[in-house]
Coordinates of C-alpha atoms in Angstrom, one line a residue:
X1 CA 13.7 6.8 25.7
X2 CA 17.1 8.1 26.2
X3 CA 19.3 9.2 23.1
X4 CA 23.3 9.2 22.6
X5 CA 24.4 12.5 21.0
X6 CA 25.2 10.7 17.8
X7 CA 21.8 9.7 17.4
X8 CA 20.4 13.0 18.1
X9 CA 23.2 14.4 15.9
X10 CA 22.4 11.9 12.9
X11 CA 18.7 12.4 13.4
X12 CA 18.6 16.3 13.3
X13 CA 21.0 15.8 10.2
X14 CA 18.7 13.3 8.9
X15 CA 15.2 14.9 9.1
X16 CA 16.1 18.5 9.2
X17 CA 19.4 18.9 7.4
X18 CA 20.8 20.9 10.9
X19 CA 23.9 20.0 12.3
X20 CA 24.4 21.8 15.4
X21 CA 28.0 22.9 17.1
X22 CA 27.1 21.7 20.6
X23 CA 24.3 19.0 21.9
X24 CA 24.0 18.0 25.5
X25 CA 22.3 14.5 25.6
X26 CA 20.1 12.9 28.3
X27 CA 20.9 16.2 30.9
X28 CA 18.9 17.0 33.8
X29 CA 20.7 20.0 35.3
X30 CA 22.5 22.6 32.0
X31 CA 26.4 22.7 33.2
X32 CA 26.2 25.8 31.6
X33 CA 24.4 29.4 32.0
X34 CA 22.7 30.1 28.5
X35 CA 21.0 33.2 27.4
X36 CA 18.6 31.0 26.9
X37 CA 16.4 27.9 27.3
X38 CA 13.4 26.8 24.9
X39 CA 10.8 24.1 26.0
X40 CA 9.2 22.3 22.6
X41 CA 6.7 20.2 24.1
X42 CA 4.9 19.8 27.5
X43 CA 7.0 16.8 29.0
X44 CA 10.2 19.3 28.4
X45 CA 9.2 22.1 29.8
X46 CA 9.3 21.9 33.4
X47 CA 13.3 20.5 32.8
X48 CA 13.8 24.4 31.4
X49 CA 12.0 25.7 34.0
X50 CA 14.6 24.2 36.5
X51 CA 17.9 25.6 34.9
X52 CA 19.5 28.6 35.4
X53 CA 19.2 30.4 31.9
X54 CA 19.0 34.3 31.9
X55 CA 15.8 33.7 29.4
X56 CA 13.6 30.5 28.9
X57 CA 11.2 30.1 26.4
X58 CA 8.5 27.5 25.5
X59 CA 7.5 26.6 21.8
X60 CA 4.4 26.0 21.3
X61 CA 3.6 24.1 18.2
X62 CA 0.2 22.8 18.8
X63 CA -2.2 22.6 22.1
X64 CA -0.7 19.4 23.4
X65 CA -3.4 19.2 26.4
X66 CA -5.7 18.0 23.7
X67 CA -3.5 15.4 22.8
X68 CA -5.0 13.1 25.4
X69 CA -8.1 12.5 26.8
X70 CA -9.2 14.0 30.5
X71 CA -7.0 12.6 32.8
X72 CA -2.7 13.1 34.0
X73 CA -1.4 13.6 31.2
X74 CA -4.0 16.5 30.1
X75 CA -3.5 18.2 33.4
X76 CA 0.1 18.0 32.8
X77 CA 0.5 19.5 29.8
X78 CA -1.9 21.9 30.5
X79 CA -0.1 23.3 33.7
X80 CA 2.7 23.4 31.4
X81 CA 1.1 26.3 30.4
X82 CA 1.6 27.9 33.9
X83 CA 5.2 27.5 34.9
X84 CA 6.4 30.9 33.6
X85 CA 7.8 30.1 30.7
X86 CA 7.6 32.9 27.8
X87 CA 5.5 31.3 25.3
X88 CA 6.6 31.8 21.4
X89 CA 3.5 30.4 19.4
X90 CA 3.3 29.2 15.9
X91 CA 0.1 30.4 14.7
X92 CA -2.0 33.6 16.7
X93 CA -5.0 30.8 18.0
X94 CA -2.3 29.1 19.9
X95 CA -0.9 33.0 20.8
X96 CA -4.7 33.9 22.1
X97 CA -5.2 30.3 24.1
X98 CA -1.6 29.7 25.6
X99 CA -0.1 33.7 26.0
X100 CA -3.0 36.0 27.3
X101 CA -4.6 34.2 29.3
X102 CA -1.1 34.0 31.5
X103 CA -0.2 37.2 30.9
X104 CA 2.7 36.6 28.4
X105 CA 3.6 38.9 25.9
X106 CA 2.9 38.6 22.2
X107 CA 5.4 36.4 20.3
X108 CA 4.2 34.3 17.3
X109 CA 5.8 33.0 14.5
X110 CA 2.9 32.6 11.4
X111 CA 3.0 29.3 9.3
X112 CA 5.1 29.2 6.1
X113 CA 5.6 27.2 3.2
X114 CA 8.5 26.6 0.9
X115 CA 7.7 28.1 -2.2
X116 CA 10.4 26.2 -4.1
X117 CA 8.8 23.2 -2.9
X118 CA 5.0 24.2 -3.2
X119 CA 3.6 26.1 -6.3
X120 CA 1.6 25.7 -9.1
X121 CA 2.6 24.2 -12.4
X122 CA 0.3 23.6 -15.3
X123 CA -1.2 20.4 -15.2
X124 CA -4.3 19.1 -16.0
X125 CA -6.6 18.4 -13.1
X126 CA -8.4 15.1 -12.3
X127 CA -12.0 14.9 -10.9
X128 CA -10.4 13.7 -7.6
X129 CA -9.8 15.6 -3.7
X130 CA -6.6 14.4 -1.9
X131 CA -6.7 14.4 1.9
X132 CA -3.8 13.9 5.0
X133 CA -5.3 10.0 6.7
X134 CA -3.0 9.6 10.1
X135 CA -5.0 6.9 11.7
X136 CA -2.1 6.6 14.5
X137 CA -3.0 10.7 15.0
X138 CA -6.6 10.9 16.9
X139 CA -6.2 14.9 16.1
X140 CA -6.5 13.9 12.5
X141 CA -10.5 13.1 13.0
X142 CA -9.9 9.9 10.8
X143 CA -12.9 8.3 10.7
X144 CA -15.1 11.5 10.6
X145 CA -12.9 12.1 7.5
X146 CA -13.8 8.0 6.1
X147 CA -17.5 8.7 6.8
X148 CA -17.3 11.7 4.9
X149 CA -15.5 9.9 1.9
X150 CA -18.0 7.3 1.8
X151 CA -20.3 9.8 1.4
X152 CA -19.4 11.5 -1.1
X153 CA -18.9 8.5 -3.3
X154 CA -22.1 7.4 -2.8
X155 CA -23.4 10.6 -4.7
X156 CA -20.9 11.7 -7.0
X157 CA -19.9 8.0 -9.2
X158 CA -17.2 10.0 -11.3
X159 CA -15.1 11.2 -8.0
X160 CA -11.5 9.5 -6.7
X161 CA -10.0 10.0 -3.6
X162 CA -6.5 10.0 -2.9
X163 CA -5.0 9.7 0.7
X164 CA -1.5 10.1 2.2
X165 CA 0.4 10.9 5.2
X166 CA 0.3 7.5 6.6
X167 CA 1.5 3.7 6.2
X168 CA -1.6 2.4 7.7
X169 CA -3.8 1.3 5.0
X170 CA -7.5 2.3 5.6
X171 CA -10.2 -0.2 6.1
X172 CA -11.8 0.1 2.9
X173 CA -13.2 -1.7 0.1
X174 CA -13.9 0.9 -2.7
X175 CA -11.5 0.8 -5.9
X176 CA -11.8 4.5 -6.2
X177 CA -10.0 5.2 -2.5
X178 CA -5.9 5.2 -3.2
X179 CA -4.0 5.0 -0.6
X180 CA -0.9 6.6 -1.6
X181 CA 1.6 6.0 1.9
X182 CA 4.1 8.3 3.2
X183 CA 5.2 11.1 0.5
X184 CA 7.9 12.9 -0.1
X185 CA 7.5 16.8 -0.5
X186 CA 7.9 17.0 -3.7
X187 CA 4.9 14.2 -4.3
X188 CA 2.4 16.4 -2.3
X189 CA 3.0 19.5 -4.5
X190 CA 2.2 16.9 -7.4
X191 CA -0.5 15.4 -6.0
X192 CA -2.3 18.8 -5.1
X193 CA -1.3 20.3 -8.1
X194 CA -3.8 17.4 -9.9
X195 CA -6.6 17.8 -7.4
X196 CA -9.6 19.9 -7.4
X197 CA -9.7 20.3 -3.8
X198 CA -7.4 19.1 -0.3
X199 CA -8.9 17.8 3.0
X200 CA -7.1 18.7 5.7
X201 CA -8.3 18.4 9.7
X202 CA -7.4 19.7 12.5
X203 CA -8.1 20.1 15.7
X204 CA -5.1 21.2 18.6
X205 CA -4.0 23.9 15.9
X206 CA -3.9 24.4 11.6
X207 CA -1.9 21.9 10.2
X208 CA 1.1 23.0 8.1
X209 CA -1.0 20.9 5.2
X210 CA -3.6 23.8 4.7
X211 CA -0.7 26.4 4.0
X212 CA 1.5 24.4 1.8
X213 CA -1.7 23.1 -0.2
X214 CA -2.4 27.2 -1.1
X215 CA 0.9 27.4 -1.4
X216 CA 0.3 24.8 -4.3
X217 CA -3.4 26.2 -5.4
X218 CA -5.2 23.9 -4.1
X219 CA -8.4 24.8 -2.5
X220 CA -8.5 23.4 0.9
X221 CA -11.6 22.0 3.3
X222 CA -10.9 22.5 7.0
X223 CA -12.8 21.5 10.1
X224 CA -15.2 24.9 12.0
X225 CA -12.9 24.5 15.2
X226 CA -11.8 27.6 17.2
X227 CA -8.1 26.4 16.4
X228 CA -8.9 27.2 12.9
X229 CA -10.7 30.3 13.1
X230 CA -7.2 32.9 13.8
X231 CA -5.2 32.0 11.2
X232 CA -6.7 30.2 8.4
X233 CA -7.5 33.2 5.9
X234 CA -11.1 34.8 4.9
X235 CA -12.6 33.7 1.4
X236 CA -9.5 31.6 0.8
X237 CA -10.4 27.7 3.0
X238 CA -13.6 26.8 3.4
X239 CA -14.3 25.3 6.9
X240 CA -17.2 22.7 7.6
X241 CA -19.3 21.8 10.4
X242 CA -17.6 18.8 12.1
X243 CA -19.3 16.0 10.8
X244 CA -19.4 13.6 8.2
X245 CA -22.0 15.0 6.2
X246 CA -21.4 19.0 7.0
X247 CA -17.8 17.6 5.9
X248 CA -18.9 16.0 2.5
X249 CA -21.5 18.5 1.7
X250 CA -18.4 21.1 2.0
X251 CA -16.8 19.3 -0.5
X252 CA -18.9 18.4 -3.2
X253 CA -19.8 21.7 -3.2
X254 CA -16.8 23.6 -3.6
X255 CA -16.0 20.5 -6.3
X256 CA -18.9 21.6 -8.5
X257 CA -18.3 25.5 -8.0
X258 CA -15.2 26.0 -10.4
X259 CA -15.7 29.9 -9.9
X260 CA -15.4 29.5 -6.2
X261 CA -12.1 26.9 -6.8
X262 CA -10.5 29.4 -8.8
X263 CA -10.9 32.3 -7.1
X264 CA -10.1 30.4 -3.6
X265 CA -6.9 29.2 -5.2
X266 CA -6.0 32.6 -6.8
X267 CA -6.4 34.1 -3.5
X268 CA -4.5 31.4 -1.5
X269 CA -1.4 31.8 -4.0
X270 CA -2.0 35.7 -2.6
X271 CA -2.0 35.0 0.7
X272 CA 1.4 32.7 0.8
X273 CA 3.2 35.0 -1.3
X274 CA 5.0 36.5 2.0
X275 CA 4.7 33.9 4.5
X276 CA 7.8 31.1 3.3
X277 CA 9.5 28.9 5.6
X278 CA 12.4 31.4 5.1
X279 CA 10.4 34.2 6.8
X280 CA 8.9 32.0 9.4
X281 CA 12.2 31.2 10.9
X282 CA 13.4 34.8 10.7
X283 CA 10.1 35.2 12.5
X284 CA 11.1 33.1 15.2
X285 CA 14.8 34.3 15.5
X286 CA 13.8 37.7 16.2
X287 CA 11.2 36.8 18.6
X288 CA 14.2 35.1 20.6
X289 CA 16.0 38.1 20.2
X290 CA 13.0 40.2 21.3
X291 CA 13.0 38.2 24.6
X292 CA 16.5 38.4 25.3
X293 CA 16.4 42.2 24.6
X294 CA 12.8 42.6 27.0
X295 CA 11.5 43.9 23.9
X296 CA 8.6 42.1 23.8
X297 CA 5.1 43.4 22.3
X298 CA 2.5 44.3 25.4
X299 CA -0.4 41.5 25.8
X300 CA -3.0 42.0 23.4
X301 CA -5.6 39.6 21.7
X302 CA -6.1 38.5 18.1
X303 CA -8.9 39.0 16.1
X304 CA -10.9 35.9 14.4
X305 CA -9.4 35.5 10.6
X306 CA -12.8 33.7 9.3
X307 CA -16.2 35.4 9.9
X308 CA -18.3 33.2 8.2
X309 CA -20.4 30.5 9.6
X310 CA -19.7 26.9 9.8
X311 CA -20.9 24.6 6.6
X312 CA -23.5 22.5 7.2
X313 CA -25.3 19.4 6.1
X314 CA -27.3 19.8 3.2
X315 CA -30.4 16.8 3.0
X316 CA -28.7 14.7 0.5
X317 CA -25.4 14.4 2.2
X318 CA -27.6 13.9 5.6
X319 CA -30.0 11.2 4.0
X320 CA -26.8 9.4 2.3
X321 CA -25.0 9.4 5.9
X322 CA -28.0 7.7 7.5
X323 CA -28.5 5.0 5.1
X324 CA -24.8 4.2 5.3
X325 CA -25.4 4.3 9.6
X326 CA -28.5 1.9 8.7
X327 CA -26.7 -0.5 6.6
X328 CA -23.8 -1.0 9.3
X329 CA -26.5 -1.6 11.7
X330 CA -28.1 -4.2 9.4
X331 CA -24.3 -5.8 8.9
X332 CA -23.7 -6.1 13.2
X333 CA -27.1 -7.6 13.2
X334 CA -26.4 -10.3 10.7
X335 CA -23.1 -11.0 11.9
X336 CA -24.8 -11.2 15.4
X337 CA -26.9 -13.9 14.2
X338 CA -25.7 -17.9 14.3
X339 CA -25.0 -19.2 11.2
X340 CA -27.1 -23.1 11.2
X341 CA -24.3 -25.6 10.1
X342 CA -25.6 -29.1 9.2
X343 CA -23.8 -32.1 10.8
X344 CA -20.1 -31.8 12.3
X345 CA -18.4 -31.5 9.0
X346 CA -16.7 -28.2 7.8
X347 CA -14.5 -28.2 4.6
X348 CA -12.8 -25.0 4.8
X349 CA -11.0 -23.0 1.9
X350 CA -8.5 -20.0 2.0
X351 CA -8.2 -18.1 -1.1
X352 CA -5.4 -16.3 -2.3
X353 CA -1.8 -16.3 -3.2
X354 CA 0.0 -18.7 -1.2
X355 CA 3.5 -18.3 0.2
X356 CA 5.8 -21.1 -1.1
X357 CA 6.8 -23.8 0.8
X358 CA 5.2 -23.0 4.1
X359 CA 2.9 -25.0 5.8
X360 CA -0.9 -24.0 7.0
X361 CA -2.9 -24.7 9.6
X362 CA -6.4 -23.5 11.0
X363 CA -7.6 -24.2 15.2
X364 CA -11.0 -24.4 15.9
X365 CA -13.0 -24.0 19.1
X366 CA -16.1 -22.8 21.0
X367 CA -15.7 -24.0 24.6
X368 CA -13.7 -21.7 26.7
X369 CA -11.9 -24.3 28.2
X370 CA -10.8 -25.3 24.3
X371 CA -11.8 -28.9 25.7
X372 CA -13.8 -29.0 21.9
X373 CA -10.4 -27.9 20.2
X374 CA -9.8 -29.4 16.7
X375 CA -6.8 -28.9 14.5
X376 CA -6.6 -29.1 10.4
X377 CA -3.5 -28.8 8.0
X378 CA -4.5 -26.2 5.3
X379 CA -3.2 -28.4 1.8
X380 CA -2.9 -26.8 -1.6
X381 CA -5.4 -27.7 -4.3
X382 CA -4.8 -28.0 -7.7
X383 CA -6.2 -24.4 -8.4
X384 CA -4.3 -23.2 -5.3
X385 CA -6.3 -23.2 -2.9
X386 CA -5.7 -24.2 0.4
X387 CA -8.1 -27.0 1.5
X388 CA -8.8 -28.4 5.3
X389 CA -12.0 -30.3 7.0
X390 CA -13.0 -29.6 10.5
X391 CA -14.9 -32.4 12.4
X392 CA -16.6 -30.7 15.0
X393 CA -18.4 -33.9 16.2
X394 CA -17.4 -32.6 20.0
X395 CA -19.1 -29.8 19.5
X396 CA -22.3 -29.0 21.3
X397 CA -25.7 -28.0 19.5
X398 CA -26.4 -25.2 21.1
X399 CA -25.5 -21.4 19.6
X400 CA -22.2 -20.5 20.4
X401 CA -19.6 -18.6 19.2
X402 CA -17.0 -20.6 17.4
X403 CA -13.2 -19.7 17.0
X404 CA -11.0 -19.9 14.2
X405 CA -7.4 -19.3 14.3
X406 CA -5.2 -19.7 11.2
X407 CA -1.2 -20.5 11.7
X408 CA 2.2 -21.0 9.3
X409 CA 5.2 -21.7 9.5
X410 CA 7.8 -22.1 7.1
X411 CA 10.2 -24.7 8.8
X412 CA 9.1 -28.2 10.4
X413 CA 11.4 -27.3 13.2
X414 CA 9.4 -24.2 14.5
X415 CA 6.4 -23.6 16.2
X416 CA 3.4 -22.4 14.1
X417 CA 3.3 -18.4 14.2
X418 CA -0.5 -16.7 14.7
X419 CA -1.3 -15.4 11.2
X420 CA -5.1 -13.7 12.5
X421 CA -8.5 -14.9 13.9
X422 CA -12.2 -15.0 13.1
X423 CA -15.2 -15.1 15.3
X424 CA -18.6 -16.6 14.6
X425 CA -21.7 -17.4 16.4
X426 CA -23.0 -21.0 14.9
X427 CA -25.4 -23.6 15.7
X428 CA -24.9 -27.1 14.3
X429 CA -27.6 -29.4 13.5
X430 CA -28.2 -32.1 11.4
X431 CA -30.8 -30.2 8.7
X432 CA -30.1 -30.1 5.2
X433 CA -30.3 -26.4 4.1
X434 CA -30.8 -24.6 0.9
X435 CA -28.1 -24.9 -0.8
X436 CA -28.3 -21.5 -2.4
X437 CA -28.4 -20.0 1.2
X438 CA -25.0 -17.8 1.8
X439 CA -24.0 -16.0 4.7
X440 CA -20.7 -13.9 4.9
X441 CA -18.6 -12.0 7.6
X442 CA -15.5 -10.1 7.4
X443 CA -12.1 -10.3 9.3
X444 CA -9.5 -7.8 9.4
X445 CA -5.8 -8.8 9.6
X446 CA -2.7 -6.4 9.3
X447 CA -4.6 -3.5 7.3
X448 CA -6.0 -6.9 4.9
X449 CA -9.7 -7.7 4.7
X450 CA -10.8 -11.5 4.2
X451 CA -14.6 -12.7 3.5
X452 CA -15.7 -15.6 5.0
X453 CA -19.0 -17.5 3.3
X454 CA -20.5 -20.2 4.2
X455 CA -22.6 -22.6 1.9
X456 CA -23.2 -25.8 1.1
X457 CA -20.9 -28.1 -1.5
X458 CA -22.2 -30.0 -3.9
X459 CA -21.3 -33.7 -5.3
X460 CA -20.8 -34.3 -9.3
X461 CA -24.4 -34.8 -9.7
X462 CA -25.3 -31.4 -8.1
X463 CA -27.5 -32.7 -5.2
X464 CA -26.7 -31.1 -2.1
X465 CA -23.8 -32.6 0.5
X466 CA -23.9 -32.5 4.2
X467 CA -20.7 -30.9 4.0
X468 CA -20.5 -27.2 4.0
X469 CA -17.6 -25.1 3.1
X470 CA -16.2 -22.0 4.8
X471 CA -14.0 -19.7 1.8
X472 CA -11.7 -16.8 3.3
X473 CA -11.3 -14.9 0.3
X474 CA -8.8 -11.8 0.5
X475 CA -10.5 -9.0 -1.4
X476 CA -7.4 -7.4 -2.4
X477 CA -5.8 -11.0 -3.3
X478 CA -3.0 -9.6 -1.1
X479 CA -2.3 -12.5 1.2
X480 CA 1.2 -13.0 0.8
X481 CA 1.9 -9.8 1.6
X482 CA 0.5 -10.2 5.2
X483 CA 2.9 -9.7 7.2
X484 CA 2.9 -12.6 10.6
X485 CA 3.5 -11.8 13.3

């Protein structure tokens, strides 16, 4: 989307403290002839390759083909690669994959940190790993990363885990997973300063995260990826198999080795002692001086940085993994299954906090033609709950799948807004069950999880009803801070 220059001006103020002299917004052709032109990502740099600069350049931050799965927009940013464009890499993997094999000359930049941002401080450490979740980021490997975590607290019962680098709250039921957001710098170097170890994964290039984490002391877990093997330093990050248990046996172990944590963090501090974000962009300045001067370094390739061999799975982590594949498998069968419902009759409950003075309502339906639609006001109860009954007596007998929608609104003159849905396959009948039975699914609604059980209600005296009762529970007792869309 296009951007005036005082939004570009505010925004480079804003997020990198720069406020450039001169900024030419929304331009196709340069009115100008620079020394010269810089590409920073794919969808930019065929515009540089088009204007008449003495020099243009193309930074390469990460290796954006990989962004995307096979198809346009991979060939596109791949072919990037070829429009002869003098590639300045951050990092030497991205030097060895984007520069030789075009025949550009050697001009990298290596990853820094700020030290007055990232170092160590005494503190006493918790029995707890941090790691970067970016759900919205496919690079990140999120839910290899989840997998792993739910691993690992299956076998160790005194660990926490702390995640951040995201607003998207994971889908996770565990009390010892905290979700900490979006950070500010300064909450990172706090946060890995209390950790034993940092999780950080990826796969187009290393993440900045790994360097600022040593920077710290942390020791860090990384993914075996050929992106990680250049630049990510020997005996100082420990890289794992790519997979959930490889990725979990990694950690545990480096958790329970303090010898190895403390000499991986002693070394790290070692490592980053030279490489700040002061000297990066020097780094990067003289490269662009380099080019415009045609004193660039002849083509050469980089050695590999880590020699050892990937992680891998040890049996516990691998027997753990497949019990936790097994039980999901169990939990899609059951909520595959019809739920039996005697008679037509559903008293339905939704539990939680309730937003004040707004009214409630659920849809039901199984036909696709919603010719069996049925409407019920949700009302408060006296221990607020909000109470409705569905008669479903034009429902047919047969297994189906049955729809319920859920609505508010918060004024009588506007239409009721969709809060979320929930899906079940049922199969009425006119049988009196156990009234013990329960059966239970889960909905998801705006990063909030909600339990739905079914079971039978009982009268004062305790015998069984024909009545039963469907109670959406939120497990975080967080509905009022769903937000509707």
């Amino acid at each position: 989307m296009p951007f005036s220059e005082n939004t570009l001006r505010t925004n480079l103020s804003g997020w990198f403290g720069y406020q450039p002299r001169f900024i030419e917004a929304n331009c196709v052709k340069l009115d100008k002839s620079y020394d010269l032109a810089i590409a920073t990502q794919w969808d930019t740099a065929e515009l540089v390759a088009r204007q008449s600069a003495d020099h243009k350049a193309y930074f390469i931050q990460d290796f954006e083909p990989f962004f995307y799965p096979i198809g346009t927009e991979y060939l596109l940013a791949s072919n990037s690669y070829a429009l002869g464009l003098t590639p300045i890499t951050i990092g030497n993997w991205l030097q060895t994959k984007c520069s030789t094999p075009y025949g550009h000359p050697n001009l990298t930049t290596p990853f820094g940190a700020d030290p007055f941002i990232y170092h160590p401080f005494e503190q006493s450490k918790e029995y707890a790993i941090c790691a970067i979740y970016q759900p919205e980021k496919p690079r990140r490997a999120f839910q290899m990363l989840l997998d792993s975590i739910e691993i690992m607290l299956a076998l160790d019962e005194r660990l926490t885990v702390y995640l951040f680098g995201s607003t998207q709250k994971p889908q996770v039921n565990n009390d010892r997973i905290n979700h900490l957001g979006l950070l500010t710098t300064t909450e990172c170097n706090e946060l890995y300063n209390s950790c034993l170890v940092g999780i950080s994964m990826g796969t187009t290039n290393p993440s900045r995260i790994p360097f600022e984490m040593m920077s710290a002391g942390l020791p860090v877990i990384d993914l075996y990826c050929e992106n990680n093997l250049y630049d990510l330093p020997n005996d100082v990050v420990t890289l794992a198999d790519p997979s959930p248990d490889a990725l979990a046996t990694a950690t545990l172990s480096l958790i329970n080795n303090a010898e190895k944590r403390e000499r991986s963090a002693r070394k790290g501090l070692k490592f980053m002692q030279d490489k700040t974000l002061e000297e990066e962009g020097k780094s990067f300045a003289n490269a662009c001086v380099q080019l415009v001067n045609r004193e660039t370094s002849p083509i050469s390739s980089n050695p590999v940085q880590y020699p050892h061999r990937a992680i891998k799975s040890n049996a516990e982590c691998s027997t753990a993994f497949k019990d936790i594949q097994e039980k999901r498998l169990s939990d899609l069968r059951a909520e595959a299954e019809p739920q039996v419902i005697p008679e037509r009759n559903i008293a339905l409950e939704l539990v939680g906090e309730i937003v004040q003075d707004t009214e409630y309502s659920v849809a039901c339906w199984s036909c696709s033609d919603q010719s069996d639609l049925v409407w019920s006001s949700l009302n408060e109860s006296e221990d607020r709950r909000l109470v409705g009954h569905l008669d479903l007596r034009k429902a047919s007998e047969e297994p189906r799948p049955f729809h319920f929608h859920f609505y508010m609104k918060k004024r009588a003159d506007e239409q009721p807004a969709f809060m979320f849905g929930v899906n079940k396959a049922v199969k009425l009948c006119s049988t009196i069950y156990d009234a013990t039975e329960e059966r239970q699914m889960t909905a998801t609604f705006e990063n909030e999880e909600y339990r739905i059980v079914l079971a039978a209600e009982r009268n004062s005296n305790e015998t069984p009803c024909l009545r039963p009762q469907i109670n959406i529970h939120s497990r975080l007792g967080l509905f009022s801070r769903i937000r509707h869309r």
